[in-house]
CSV table of C-alpha atoms and ligand atoms in Angstrom, one decimal:
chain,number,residue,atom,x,y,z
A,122,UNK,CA,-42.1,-33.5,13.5
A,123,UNK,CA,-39.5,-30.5,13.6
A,124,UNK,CA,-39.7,-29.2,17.7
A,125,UNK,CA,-41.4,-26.1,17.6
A,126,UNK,CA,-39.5,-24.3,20.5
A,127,UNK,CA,-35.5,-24.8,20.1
A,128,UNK,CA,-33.5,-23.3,23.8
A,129,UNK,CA,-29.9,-22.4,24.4
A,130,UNK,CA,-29.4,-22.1,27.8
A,131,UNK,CA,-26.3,-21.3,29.4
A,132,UNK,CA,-26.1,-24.2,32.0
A,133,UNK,CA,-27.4,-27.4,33.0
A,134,UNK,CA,-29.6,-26.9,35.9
A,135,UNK,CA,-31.0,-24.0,34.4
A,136,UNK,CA,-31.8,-25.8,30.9
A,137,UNK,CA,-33.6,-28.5,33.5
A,138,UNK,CA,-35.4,-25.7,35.2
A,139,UNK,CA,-36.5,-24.4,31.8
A,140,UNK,CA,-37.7,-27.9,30.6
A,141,UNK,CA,-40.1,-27.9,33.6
A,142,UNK,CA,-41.9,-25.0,32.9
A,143,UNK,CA,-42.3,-26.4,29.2
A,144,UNK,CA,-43.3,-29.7,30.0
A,145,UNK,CA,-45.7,-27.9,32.5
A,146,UNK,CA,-47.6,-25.9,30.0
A,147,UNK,CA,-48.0,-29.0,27.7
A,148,UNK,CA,-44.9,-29.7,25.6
A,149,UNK,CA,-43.1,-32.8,25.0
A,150,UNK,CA,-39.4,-31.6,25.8
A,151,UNK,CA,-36.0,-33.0,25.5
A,152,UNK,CA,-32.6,-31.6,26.8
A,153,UNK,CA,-29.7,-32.5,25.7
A,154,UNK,CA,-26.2,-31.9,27.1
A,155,UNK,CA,-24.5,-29.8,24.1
A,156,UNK,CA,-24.7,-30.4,20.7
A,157,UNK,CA,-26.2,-34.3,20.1
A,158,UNK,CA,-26.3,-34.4,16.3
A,159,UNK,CA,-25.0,-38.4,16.5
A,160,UNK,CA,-28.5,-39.3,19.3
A,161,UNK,CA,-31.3,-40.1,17.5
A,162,UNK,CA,-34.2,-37.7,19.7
A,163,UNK,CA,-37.7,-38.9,20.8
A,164,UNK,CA,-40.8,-36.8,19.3
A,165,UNK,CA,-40.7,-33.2,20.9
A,166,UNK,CA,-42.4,-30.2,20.8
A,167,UNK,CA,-39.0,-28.6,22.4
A,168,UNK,CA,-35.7,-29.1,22.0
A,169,UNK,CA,-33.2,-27.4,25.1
A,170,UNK,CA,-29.6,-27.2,24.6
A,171,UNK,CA,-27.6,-27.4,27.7
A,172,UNK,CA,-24.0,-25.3,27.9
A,173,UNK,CA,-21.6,-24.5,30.1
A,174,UNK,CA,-21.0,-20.8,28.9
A,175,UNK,CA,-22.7,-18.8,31.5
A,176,UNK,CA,-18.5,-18.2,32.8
A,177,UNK,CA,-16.8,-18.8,30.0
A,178,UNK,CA,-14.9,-16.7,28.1
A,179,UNK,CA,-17.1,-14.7,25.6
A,180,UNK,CA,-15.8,-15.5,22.0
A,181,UNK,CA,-16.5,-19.5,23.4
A,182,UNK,CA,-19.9,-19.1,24.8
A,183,UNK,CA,-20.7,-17.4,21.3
A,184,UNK,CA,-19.2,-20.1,19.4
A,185,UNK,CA,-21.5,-22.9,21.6
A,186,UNK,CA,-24.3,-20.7,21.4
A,187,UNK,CA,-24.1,-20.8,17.2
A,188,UNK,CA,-23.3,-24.5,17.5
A,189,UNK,CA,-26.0,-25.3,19.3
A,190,UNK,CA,-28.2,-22.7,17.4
A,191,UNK,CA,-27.3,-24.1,14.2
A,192,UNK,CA,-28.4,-27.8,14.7
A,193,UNK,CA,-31.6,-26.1,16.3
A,194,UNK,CA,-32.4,-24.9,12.8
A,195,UNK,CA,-31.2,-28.0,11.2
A,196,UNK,CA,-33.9,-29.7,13.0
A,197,UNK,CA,-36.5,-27.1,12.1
A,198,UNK,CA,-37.6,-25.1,15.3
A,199,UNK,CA,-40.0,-22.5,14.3
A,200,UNK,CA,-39.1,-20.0,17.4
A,201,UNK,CA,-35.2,-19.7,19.5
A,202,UNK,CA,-35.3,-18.7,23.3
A,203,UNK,CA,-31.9,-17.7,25.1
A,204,UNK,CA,-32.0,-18.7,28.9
A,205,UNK,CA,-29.9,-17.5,31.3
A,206,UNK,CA,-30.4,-16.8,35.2
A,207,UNK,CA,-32.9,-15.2,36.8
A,208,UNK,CA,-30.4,-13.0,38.3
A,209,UNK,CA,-28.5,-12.0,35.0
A,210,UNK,CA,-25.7,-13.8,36.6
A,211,UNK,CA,-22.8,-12.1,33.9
A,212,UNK,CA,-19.8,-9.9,33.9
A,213,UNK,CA,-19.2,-6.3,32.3
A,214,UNK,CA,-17.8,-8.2,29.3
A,215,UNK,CA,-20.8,-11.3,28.7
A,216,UNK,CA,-21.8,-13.5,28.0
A,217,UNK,CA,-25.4,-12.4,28.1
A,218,UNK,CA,-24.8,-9.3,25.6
A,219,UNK,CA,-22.7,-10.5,23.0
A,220,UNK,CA,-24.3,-14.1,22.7
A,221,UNK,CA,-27.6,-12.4,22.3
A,222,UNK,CA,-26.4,-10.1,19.7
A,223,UNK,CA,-24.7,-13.0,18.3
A,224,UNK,CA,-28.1,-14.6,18.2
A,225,UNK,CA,-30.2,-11.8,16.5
A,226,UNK,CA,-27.5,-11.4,13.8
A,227,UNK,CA,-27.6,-14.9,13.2
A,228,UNK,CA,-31.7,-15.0,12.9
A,229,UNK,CA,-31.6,-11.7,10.9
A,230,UNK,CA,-33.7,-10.1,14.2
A,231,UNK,CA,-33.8,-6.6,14.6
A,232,UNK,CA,-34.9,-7.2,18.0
A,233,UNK,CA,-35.8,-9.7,21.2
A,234,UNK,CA,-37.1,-9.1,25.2
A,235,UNK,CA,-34.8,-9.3,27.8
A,236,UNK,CA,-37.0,-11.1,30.6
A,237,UNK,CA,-35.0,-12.7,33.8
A,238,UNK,CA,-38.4,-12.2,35.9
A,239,UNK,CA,-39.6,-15.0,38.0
A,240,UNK,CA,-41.7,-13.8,40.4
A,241,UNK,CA,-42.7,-17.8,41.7
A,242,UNK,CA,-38.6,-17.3,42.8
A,243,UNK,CA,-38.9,-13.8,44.0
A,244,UNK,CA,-37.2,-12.6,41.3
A,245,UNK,CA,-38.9,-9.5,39.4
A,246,UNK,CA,-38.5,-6.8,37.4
A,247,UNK,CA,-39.9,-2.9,38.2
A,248,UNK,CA,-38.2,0.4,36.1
A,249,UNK,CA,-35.6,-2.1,34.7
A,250,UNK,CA,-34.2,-2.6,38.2
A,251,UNK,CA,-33.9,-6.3,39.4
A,252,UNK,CA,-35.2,-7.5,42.8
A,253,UNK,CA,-34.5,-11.2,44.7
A,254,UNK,CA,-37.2,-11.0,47.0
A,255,UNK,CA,-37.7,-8.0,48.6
A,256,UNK,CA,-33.9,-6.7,47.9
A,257,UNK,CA,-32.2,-5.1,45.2
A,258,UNK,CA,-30.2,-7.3,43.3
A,259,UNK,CA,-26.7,-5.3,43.9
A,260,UNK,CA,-28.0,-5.8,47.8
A,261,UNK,CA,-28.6,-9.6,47.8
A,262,UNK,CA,-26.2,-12.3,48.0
A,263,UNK,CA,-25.7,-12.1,44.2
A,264,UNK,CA,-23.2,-9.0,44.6
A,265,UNK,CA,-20.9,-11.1,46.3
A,266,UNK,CA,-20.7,-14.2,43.7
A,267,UNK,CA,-17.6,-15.4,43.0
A,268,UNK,CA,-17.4,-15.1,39.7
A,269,UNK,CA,-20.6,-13.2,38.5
A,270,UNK,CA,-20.7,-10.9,41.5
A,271,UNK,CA,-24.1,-8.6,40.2
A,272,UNK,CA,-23.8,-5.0,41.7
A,273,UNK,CA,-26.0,-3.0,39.3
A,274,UNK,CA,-29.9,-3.5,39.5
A,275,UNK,CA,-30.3,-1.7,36.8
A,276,UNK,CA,-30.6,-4.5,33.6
A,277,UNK,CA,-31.1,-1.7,30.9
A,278,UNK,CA,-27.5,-0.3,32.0
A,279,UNK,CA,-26.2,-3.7,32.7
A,280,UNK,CA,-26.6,-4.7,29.1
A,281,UNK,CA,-25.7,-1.6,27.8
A,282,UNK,CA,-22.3,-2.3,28.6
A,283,UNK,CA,-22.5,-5.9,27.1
A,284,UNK,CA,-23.4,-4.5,23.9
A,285,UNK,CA,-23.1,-1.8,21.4
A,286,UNK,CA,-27.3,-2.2,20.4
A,287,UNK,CA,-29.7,0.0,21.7
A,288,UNK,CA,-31.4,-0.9,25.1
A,289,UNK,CA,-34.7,0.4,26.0
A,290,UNK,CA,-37.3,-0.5,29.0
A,291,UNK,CA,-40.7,-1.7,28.7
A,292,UNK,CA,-42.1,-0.4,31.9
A,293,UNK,CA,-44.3,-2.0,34.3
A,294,UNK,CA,-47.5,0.3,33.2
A,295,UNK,CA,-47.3,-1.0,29.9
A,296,UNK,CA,-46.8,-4.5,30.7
A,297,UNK,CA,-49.8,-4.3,33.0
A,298,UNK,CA,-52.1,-3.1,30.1
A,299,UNK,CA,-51.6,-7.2,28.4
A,300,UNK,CA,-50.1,-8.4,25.7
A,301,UNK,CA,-51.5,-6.1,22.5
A,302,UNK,CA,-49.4,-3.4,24.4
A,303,UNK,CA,-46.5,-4.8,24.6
A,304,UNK,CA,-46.7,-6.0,21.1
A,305,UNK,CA,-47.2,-2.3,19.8
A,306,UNK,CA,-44.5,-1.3,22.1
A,307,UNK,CA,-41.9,-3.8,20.7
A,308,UNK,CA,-42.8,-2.7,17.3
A,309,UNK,CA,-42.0,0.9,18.3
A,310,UNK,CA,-39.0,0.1,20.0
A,311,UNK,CA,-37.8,-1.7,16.8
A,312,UNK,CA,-38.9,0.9,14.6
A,313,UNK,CA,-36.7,3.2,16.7
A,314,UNK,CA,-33.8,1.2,16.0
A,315,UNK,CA,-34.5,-0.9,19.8
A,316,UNK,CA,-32.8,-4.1,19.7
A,317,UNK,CA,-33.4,-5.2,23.6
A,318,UNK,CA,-36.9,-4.8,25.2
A,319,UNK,CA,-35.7,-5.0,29.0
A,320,UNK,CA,-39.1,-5.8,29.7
A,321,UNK,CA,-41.0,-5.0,33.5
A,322,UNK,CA,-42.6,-8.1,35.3
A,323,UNK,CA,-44.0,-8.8,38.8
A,324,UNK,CA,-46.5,-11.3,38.5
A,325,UNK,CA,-47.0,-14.9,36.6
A,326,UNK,CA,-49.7,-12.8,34.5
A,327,UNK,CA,-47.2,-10.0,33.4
A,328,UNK,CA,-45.2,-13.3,32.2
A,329,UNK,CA,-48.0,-14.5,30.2
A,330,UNK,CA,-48.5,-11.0,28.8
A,331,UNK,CA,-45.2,-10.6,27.7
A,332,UNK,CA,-44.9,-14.3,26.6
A,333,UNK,CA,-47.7,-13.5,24.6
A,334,UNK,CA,-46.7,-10.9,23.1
A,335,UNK,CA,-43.2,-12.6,21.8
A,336,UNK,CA,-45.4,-14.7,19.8
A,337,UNK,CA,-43.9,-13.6,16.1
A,338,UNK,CA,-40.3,-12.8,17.4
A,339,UNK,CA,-37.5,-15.3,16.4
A,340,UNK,CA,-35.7,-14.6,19.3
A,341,UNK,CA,-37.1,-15.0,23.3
A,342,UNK,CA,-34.5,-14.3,26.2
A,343,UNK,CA,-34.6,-14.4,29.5
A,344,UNK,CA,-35.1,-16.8,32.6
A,345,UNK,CA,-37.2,-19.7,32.6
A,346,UNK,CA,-40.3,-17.9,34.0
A,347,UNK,CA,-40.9,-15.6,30.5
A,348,UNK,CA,-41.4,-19.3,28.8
A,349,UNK,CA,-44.7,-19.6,30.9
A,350,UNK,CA,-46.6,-18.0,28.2
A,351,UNK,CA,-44.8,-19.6,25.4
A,352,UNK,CA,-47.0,-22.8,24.8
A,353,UNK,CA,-50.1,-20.9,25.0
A,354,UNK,CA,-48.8,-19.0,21.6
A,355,UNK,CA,-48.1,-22.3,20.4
A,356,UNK,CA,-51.3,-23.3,21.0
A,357,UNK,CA,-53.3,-20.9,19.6
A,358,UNK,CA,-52.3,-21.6,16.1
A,359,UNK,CA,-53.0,-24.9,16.6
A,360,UNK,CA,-49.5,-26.5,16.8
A,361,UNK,CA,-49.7,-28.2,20.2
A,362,UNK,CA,-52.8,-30.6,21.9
A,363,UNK,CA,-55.3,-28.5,23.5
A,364,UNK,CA,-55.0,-30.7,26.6
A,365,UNK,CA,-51.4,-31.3,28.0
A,366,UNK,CA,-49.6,-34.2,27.0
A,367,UNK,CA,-49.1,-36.9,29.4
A,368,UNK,CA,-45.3,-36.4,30.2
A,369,UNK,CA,-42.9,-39.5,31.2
A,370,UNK,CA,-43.8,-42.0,33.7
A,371,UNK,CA,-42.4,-41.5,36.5
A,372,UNK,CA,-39.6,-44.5,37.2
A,373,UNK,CA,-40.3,-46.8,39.9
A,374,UNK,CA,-38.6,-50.1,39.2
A,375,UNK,CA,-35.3,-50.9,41.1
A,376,UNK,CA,-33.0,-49.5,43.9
A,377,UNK,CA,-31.9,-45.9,43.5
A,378,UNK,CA,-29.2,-44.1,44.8
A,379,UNK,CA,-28.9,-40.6,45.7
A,380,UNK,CA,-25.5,-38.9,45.1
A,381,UNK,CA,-25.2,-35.0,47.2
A,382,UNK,CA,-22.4,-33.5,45.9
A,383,UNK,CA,-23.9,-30.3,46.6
A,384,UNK,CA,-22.6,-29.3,50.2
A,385,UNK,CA,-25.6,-26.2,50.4
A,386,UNK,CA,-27.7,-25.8,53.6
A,387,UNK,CA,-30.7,-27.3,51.7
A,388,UNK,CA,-28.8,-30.2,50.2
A,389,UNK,CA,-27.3,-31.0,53.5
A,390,UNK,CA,-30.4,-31.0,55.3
A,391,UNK,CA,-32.0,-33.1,52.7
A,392,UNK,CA,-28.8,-35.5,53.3
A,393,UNK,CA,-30.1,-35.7,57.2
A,394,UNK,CA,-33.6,-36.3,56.3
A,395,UNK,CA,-33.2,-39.3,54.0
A,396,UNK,CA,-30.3,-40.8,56.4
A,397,UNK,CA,-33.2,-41.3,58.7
A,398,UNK,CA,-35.1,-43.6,56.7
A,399,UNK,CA,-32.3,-45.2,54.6
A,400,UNK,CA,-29.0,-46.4,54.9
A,401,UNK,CA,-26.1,-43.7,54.2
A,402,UNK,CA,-22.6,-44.0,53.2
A,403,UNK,CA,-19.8,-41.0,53.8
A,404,UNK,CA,-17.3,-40.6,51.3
A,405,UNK,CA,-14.0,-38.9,52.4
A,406,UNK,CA,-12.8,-36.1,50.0
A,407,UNK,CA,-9.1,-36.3,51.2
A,408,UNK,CA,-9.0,-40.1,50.8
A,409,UNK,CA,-11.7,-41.1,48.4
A,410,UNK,CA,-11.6,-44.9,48.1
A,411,UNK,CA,-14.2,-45.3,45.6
A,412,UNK,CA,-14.1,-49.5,45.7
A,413,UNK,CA,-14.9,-49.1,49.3
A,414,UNK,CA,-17.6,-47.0,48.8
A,415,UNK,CA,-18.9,-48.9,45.8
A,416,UNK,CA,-18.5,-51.8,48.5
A,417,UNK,CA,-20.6,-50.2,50.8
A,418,UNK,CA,-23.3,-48.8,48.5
A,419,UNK,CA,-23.7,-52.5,47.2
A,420,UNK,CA,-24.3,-53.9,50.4
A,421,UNK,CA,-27.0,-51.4,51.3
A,422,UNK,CA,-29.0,-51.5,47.8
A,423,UNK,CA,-30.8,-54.2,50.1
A,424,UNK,CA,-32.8,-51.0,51.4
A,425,UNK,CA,-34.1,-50.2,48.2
A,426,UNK,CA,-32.1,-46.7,48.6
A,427,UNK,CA,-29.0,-45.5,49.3
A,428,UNK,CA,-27.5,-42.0,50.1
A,429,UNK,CA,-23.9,-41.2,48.8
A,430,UNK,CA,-22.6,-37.9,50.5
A,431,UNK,CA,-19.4,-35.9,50.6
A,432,UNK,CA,-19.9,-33.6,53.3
A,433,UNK,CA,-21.8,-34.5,56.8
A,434,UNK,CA,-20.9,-30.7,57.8
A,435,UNK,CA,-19.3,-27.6,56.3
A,436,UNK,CA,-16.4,-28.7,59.1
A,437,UNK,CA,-15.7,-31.0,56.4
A,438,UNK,CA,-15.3,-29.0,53.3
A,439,UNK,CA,-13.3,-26.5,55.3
A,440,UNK,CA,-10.9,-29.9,56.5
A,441,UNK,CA,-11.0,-30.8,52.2
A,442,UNK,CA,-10.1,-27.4,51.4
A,443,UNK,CA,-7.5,-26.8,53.7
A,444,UNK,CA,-5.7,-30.1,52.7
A,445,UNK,CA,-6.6,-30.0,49.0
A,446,UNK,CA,-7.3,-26.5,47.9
A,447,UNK,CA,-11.5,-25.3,46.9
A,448,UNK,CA,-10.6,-26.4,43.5
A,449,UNK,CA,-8.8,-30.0,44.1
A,450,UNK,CA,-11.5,-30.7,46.7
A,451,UNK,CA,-14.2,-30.1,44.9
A,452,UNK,CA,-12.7,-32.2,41.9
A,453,UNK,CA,-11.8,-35.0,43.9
A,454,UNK,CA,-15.8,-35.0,45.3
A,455,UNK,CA,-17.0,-34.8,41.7
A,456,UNK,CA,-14.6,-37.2,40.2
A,457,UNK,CA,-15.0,-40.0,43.0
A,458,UNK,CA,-18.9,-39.7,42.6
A,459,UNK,CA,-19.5,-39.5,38.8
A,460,UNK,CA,-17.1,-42.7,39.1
A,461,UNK,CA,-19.3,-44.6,41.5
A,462,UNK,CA,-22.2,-43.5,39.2
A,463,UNK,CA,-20.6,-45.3,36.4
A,464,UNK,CA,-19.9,-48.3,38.3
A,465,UNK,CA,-23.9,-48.4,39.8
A,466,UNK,CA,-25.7,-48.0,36.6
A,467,UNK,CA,-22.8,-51.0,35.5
A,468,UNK,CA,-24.0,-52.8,38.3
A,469,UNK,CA,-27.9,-52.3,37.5
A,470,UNK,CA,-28.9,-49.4,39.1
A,471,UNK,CA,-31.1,-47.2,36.4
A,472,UNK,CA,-32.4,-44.5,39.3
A,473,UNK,CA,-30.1,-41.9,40.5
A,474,UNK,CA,-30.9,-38.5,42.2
A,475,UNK,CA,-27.5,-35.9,41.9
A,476,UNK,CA,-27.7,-32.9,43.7
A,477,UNK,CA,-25.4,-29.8,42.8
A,478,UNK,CA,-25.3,-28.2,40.0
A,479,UNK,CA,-21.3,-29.2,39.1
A,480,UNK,CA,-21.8,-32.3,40.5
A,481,UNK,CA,-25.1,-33.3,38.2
A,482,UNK,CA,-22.7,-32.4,35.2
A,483,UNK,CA,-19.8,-34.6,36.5
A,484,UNK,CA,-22.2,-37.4,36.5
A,485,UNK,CA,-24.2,-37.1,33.1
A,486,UNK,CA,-21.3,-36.9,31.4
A,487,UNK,CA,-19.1,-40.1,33.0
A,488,UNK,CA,-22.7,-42.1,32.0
A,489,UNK,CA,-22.1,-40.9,28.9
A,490,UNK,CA,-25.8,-39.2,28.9
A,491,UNK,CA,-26.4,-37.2,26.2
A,492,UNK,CA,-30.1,-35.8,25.8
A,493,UNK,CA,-33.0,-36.7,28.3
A,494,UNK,CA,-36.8,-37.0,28.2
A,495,UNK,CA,-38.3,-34.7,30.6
A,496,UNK,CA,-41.1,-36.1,33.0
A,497,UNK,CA,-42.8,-35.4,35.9
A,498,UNK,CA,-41.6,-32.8,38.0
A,499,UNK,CA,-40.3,-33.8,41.5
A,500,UNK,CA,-40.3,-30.1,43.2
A,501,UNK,CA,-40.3,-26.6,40.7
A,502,UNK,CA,-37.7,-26.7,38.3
A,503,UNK,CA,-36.5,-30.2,39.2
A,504,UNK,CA,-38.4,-32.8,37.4
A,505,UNK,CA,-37.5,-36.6,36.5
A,506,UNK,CA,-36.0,-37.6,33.2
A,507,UNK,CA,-35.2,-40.0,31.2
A,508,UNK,CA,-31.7,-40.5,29.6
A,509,UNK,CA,-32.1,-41.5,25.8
A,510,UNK,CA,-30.1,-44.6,25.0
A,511,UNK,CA,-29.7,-47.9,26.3
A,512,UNK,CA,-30.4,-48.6,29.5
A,513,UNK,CA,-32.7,-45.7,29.7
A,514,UNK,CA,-31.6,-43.7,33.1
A,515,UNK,CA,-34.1,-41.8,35.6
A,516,UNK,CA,-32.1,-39.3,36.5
A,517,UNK,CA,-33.1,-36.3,38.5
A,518,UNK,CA,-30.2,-33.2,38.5
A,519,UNK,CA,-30.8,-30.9,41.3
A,520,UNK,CA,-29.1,-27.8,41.7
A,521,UNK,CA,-27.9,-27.3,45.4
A,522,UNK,CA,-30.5,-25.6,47.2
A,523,UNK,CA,-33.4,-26.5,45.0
A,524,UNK,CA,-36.4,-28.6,46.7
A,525,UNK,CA,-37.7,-28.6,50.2
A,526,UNK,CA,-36.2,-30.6,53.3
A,527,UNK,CA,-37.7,-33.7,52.3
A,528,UNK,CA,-36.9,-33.6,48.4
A,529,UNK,CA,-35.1,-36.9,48.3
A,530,UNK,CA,-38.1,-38.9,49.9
A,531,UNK,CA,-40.6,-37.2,47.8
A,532,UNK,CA,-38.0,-37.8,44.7
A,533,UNK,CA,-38.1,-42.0,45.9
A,534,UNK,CA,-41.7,-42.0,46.2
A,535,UNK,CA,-42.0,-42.5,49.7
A,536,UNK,CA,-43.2,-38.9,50.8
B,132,ADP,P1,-24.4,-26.4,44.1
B,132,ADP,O1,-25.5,-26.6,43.1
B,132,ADP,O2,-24.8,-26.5,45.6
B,132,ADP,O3,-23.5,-25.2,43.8
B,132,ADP,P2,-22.3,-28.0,43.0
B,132,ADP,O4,-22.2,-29.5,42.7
B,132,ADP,O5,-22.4,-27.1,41.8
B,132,ADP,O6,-23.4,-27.7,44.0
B,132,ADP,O7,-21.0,-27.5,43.7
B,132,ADP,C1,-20.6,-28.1,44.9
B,132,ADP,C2,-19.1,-28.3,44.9
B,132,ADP,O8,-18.6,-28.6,46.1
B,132,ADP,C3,-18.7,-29.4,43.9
B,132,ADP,O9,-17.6,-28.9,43.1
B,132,ADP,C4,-18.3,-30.5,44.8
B,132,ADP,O10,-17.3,-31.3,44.2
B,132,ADP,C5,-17.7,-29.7,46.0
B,132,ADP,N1,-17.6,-30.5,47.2
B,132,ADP,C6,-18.4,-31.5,47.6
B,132,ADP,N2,-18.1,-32.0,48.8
B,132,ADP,C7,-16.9,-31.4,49.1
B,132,ADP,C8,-16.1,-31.4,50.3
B,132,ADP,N3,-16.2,-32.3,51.3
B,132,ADP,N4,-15.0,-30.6,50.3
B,132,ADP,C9,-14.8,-29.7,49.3
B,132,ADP,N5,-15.6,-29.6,48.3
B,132,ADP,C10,-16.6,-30.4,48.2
């Protein structure tokens, strides 16, 4: 059956983060890392698309963003959603505006919401400004971001400047009111000429309202938290089980090995947490030697897990950078763990937890993973999944400073 949900989203942990809140509200749901044409997909009810264009220079995000859209429509889903951060993470010049204009031109849509709320992550949406917790978004760490620093709140003038289409706000008071609201007030917006509905949101059940109310639109955008109310419309007409499908079992058979290449206060911490209970090994950045640490790792499998980290302390990173460069450093970590990855899963290990958001991408793609089934989740927005192909992989991608301190444990089963 033809998926009835296809998703573009603009990287890899968030695609993941987005599968979870679909396989949540009931739907079978596959991700796949770009365009997998050639990989024969398992039944799903949704199909997400993971890309790397959330930085990338705009005419290239477009073109993947077509790519991807057209082999969505080749495989028949009924409804597109665009996902992107929950902090608009974006630049004066894209990618969010022209991909989504890109989008509705493709679709023949006259117009979409614009909905990076997520209130279960602090993020919401009041007068069109954006708040992380209790801040502005131009006051919050986001406005210092490398390369997506974010130093207007205001997402109706944000996107203005991303595209030449009409943006216009659905305010709080009408999103409050439900769904048949918003509807009329997307059809007035349209009818004025509207093609982005920055739409108002600080609670799950505004997110249902509006999710709701994007029932008959081709195009959805926004973060994951707008795709709360998407199953539900699914539902209603009958597409999807009443009941939610039983998702993946979660994998259990063999040793597993964690890999942090993430080197965020929450990753490290989860590093110090597991190296209680399990054996570690320490792989250095400026000398990787990664038959030593595939030595080491082997040795320890005994244990029934393994950590694999880059970084005991940000002393570390500065030492890697300072010898290496940030960009050769980081390289070198990546490289010299996707590598040990490929020579584990040689060796018959089929369970590996990657944490970092770079990292996790480094790793699918040296195991040559290209879509996964998506299970159980582990901690919000991180679930288990599946690799499709043989041998099938458990594989849980973590961005940095998702989970709490004991995620790894409670990822192993043993929390
Ligand atoms: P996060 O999700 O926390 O941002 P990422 O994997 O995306 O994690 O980014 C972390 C980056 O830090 C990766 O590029 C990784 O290779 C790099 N890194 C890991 N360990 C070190 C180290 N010891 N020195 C320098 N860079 C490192």
């Amino acid at each position: 059956m033809a998926p009835l949900l296809g998703a573009i989203a603009d990287d890899a942990t968030g695609a993941t983060d987005l599968c979870s809140v679909l396989v949540r509200g009931g739907m079978r749901t596959v991700q796949t890392i770009g365009v997998a044409r050639d990989v024969p997909l398992p039944e799903a009810d949704a199909v997400v698309v993971a890309l790397k264009s959330r930085t990338a220079p705009a005419a290239e995000a477009v073109a993947s963003a077509l790519a991807a859209l057209d082999w969505l429509r080749e495989l028949g889903a009924r409804q597109l959603f665009f996902k992107y951060c929950s902090t608009f993470d974006s630049t004066p010049e894209g990618n969010i505006g022209p991909v989504a204009d890109a989008l509705l031109d493709a679709l023949n849509a006259e117009l979409t919401v614009v909905c990076p709320a997520y209130p279960a992550n602090g993020r919401t949406v009041y007068n069109g400004h954006l708040f992380v917790g209790h801040r502005l978004l131009s006051e919050s760490s986001m406005a210092r971001h490398p390369l997506t620093p974010m130093t207007d709140s205001d997402l109706v003038r944000v996107l203005a400047r991303q595209t030449p289409r009409a943006v216009r706000l659905v305010p709080h008071d009408v999103v409050r009111s439900g769904a048949r609201a918003v509807e009329r007030r997307l059809e007035e917006l349209a009818a004025d000429g509207v093609a982005y509905a920055v739409t108002d949101a600080l609670t799950d059940d505004d997110l249902v309202a509006i999710g709701a109310a994007c029932a008959a639109l081709p195009l959805v955008t926004g973060g994951a938290g707008v795709a709360t109310g998407l199953p539900d419309n699914i539902r209603r007409r009958r597409l999807l089980a009443p009941v939610p499908q039983p998702t993946a079992p979660p994998p259990s058979n063999g040793p597993a090995v964690v890999l942090a290449g993430s080197v965020s206060a929450a990753t490290r911490e989860q590093v110090r947490r597991m190296a209680a209970r399990f054996p570690a090994v320490a792989v250095d950045v400026v000398d990787p030697d990664v038959d030593r640490a595939e030595r080491a790792v082997r040795a320890a499998l005994g244990a029934g897990a393994v950590v694999v980290h880059t970084a005991s302390s940000l002393e570390d990173v500065a030492r890697a950078q300072q010898r290496l460069g940030a960009e050769r450093a980081g390289e070198a970590a990546e490289t010299v763990l996707a590598e040990l990855a490929r020579r584990l899963v040689r060796d018959g290990v089929h369970r590996i937890v990657v944490a970092g958001g770079e990292t996790s991408g480094a790793v699918v793609s040296a195991l040559g993973v290209r879509a996964l089934r998506v299970g159980r989740e582990i901690a919000p927005g991180v679930p288990w999944m599946t690799s499709v192909g043989d041998p099938p992989l458990a594989l849980a991608l973590k961005s940095g400073n998702f989970g709490g301190p004991e995620f790894f444990l409670q990822a192993l089963g043993v929390r």
